[in-house]
Amino acid sequence: MEHYLVMTNDIEATRDFYEEVLGFSVGFRADLGFAGYWLYLNEVPVIHIAEWNSYTEHSLKQGIPVTTPAESTGVFDHIAFNGTNAPEMIARLTRLNIPFHRNDVPLVNLIQLFLKDPNGLKIELNYC
């Protein structure tokens, strides 16, 4: 997987969530003709953020189909990342008052944390 795009009406709150909560870094983003950010994990821009209105306007001018806002994420349920320190992330989520659900899978020594970004996208964090 190269990246995924989060469509939002609040690009700053979405950027802040991925930076402050999950530790991504804002980096270089090409001028694409609409408002947004690229968030990096190491050297890879894994998460792209786009503002709904400017992205929609730009894409339609280019003849590119656009996703429409929905009550949920449709057939897309969640995005998952591997982490390295579950207790540290649990402390961070607790400190930031971000609700999460913990699921332990003892057979494979796995801790899963499930939370939502500001747009309602479910995030799964896996720790071995």
CSV table of C-alpha atoms in Angstrom, one decimal:
chain,number,residue,atom,x,y,z
A,1,MET,CA,0.0,0.0,0.0
A,2,GLU,CA,1.3,3.5,-0.8
A,3,HIS,CA,-1.2,5.8,0.9
A,4,TYR,CA,-4.8,6.5,1.7
A,5,LEU,CA,-6.7,9.7,1.4
A,6,VAL,CA,-8.9,11.1,4.1
A,7,MET,CA,-11.5,13.5,2.9
A,8,THR,CA,-12.5,16.0,5.5
A,9,ASN,CA,-14.1,19.4,6.2
A,10,ASP,CA,-11.4,20.2,8.8
A,11,ILE,CA,-8.0,19.5,7.4
A,12,GLU,CA,-6.2,21.0,10.5
A,13,ALA,CA,-8.0,18.9,13.1
A,14,THR,CA,-7.4,15.8,10.9
A,15,ARG,CA,-3.7,16.7,10.5
A,16,ASP,CA,-3.3,17.4,14.2
A,17,PHE,CA,-4.9,14.0,15.1
A,18,TYR,CA,-2.5,12.0,12.9
A,19,GLU,CA,0.5,14.1,14.1
A,20,GLU,CA,-0.2,14.3,17.8
A,21,VAL,CA,-1.9,11.0,18.4
A,22,LEU,CA,-0.3,8.6,16.0
A,23,GLY,CA,3.1,10.3,15.5
A,24,PHE,CA,3.0,11.0,11.7
A,25,SER,CA,4.9,14.0,10.4
A,26,VAL,CA,3.7,16.7,7.9
A,27,GLY,CA,6.1,16.8,4.9
A,28,PHE,CA,6.4,17.9,1.4
A,29,ARG,CA,3.2,18.0,-0.6
A,30,ALA,CA,3.1,18.8,-4.3
A,31,ASP,CA,0.8,21.7,-5.4
A,32,LEU,CA,-2.2,19.6,-6.4
A,33,GLY,CA,-4.8,22.4,-6.9
A,34,PHE,CA,-6.7,21.7,-3.6
A,35,ALA,CA,-6.1,22.2,0.1
A,36,GLY,CA,-4.5,19.3,2.0
A,37,TYR,CA,-1.5,17.7,3.7
A,38,TRP,CA,0.7,14.7,3.2
A,39,LEU,CA,1.6,12.9,6.4
A,40,TYR,CA,4.8,10.8,6.5
A,41,LEU,CA,5.8,7.7,8.3
A,42,ASN,CA,9.6,7.8,8.0
A,43,GLU,CA,10.2,8.8,4.3
A,44,VAL,CA,6.8,7.6,2.9
A,45,PRO,CA,3.7,9.9,2.6
A,46,VAL,CA,1.3,7.3,3.9
A,47,ILE,CA,-1.7,9.5,4.7
A,48,HIS,CA,-3.0,12.2,2.4
A,49,ILE,CA,-5.6,14.7,3.7
A,50,ALA,CA,-7.8,16.6,1.4
A,51,GLU,CA,-10.5,19.3,2.1
A,52,TRP,CA,-13.8,18.1,0.6
A,53,ASN,CA,-14.9,21.1,-1.3
A,54,SER,CA,-11.7,22.1,-3.0
A,55,TYR,CA,-10.8,18.5,-3.7
A,56,THR,CA,-14.3,17.9,-5.3
A,57,GLU,CA,-14.1,21.0,-7.4
A,58,HIS,CA,-10.6,20.2,-8.6
A,59,SER,CA,-11.3,16.6,-9.3
A,60,LEU,CA,-14.6,17.2,-11.2
A,61,LYS,CA,-12.7,19.8,-13.4
A,62,GLN,CA,-10.2,17.0,-14.2
A,63,GLY,CA,-13.0,14.5,-14.9
A,64,ILE,CA,-11.9,12.4,-11.9
A,65,PRO,CA,-14.8,10.7,-10.0
A,66,VAL,CA,-15.2,11.9,-6.4
A,67,THR,CA,-16.4,10.0,-3.3
A,68,THR,CA,-19.5,11.4,-1.8
A,69,PRO,CA,-19.8,12.0,2.0
A,70,ALA,CA,-21.6,9.3,3.8
A,71,GLU,CA,-22.8,8.4,7.3
A,72,SER,CA,-20.1,5.7,7.5
A,73,THR,CA,-17.2,4.5,5.6
A,74,GLY,CA,-19.3,2.2,3.5
A,75,VAL,CA,-17.5,-1.1,2.7
A,76,PHE,CA,-14.3,0.3,4.1
A,77,ASP,CA,-14.1,-0.6,7.8
A,78,HIS,CA,-10.6,0.4,9.1
A,79,ILE,CA,-6.9,1.1,8.4
A,80,ALA,CA,-4.3,-0.7,10.5
A,81,PHE,CA,-0.8,0.2,11.6
A,82,ASN,CA,1.9,-1.8,13.6
A,83,GLY,CA,3.2,-0.1,16.7
A,84,THR,CA,6.1,-0.6,19.0
A,85,ASN,CA,5.0,0.4,22.5
A,86,ALA,CA,1.4,-0.3,23.5
A,87,PRO,CA,1.7,1.1,27.1
A,88,GLU,CA,3.0,4.4,25.7
A,89,MET,CA,0.2,4.7,23.2
A,90,ILE,CA,-2.4,3.7,25.8
A,91,ALA,CA,-1.1,6.5,28.1
A,92,ARG,CA,-1.1,9.0,25.2
A,93,LEU,CA,-4.7,8.2,24.3
A,94,THR,CA,-5.8,8.4,27.9
A,95,ARG,CA,-3.9,11.7,28.4
A,96,LEU,CA,-5.6,13.1,25.2
A,97,ASN,CA,-9.0,11.8,26.2
A,98,ILE,CA,-9.3,9.8,23.0
A,99,PRO,CA,-11.7,6.9,23.4
A,100,PHE,CA,-10.3,3.5,22.4
A,101,HIS,CA,-11.1,-0.2,22.7
A,102,ARG,CA,-8.4,-2.7,23.7
A,103,ASN,CA,-8.5,-6.2,22.3
A,104,ASP,CA,-6.0,-8.8,23.6
A,105,VAL,CA,-5.2,-11.8,21.4
A,106,PRO,CA,-3.1,-13.9,23.8
A,107,LEU,CA,-2.5,-16.8,21.4
A,108,VAL,CA,-0.3,-14.6,19.2
A,109,ASN,CA,0.8,-12.2,22.0
A,110,LEU,CA,-1.0,-9.3,20.2
A,111,ILE,CA,-2.5,-6.1,21.7
A,112,GLN,CA,-4.9,-4.3,19.4
A,113,LEU,CA,-6.2,-0.8,20.0
A,114,PHE,CA,-9.2,0.6,18.1
A,115,LEU,CA,-10.0,4.3,17.9
A,116,LYS,CA,-11.5,6.8,15.5
A,117,ASP,CA,-10.0,9.8,13.7
A,118,PRO,CA,-11.9,13.1,13.7
A,119,ASN,CA,-13.8,12.0,10.6
A,120,GLY,CA,-15.0,8.7,12.1
A,121,LEU,CA,-12.5,6.5,10.3
A,122,LYS,CA,-11.6,3.5,12.5
A,123,ILE,CA,-7.9,3.0,13.2
A,124,GLU,CA,-6.4,-0.3,14.4
A,125,LEU,CA,-3.1,-0.2,16.1
A,126,ASN,CA,-1.3,-3.6,16.5
A,127,TYR,CA,1.4,-4.3,19.1
A,128,CYS,CA,3.3,-7.6,19.4
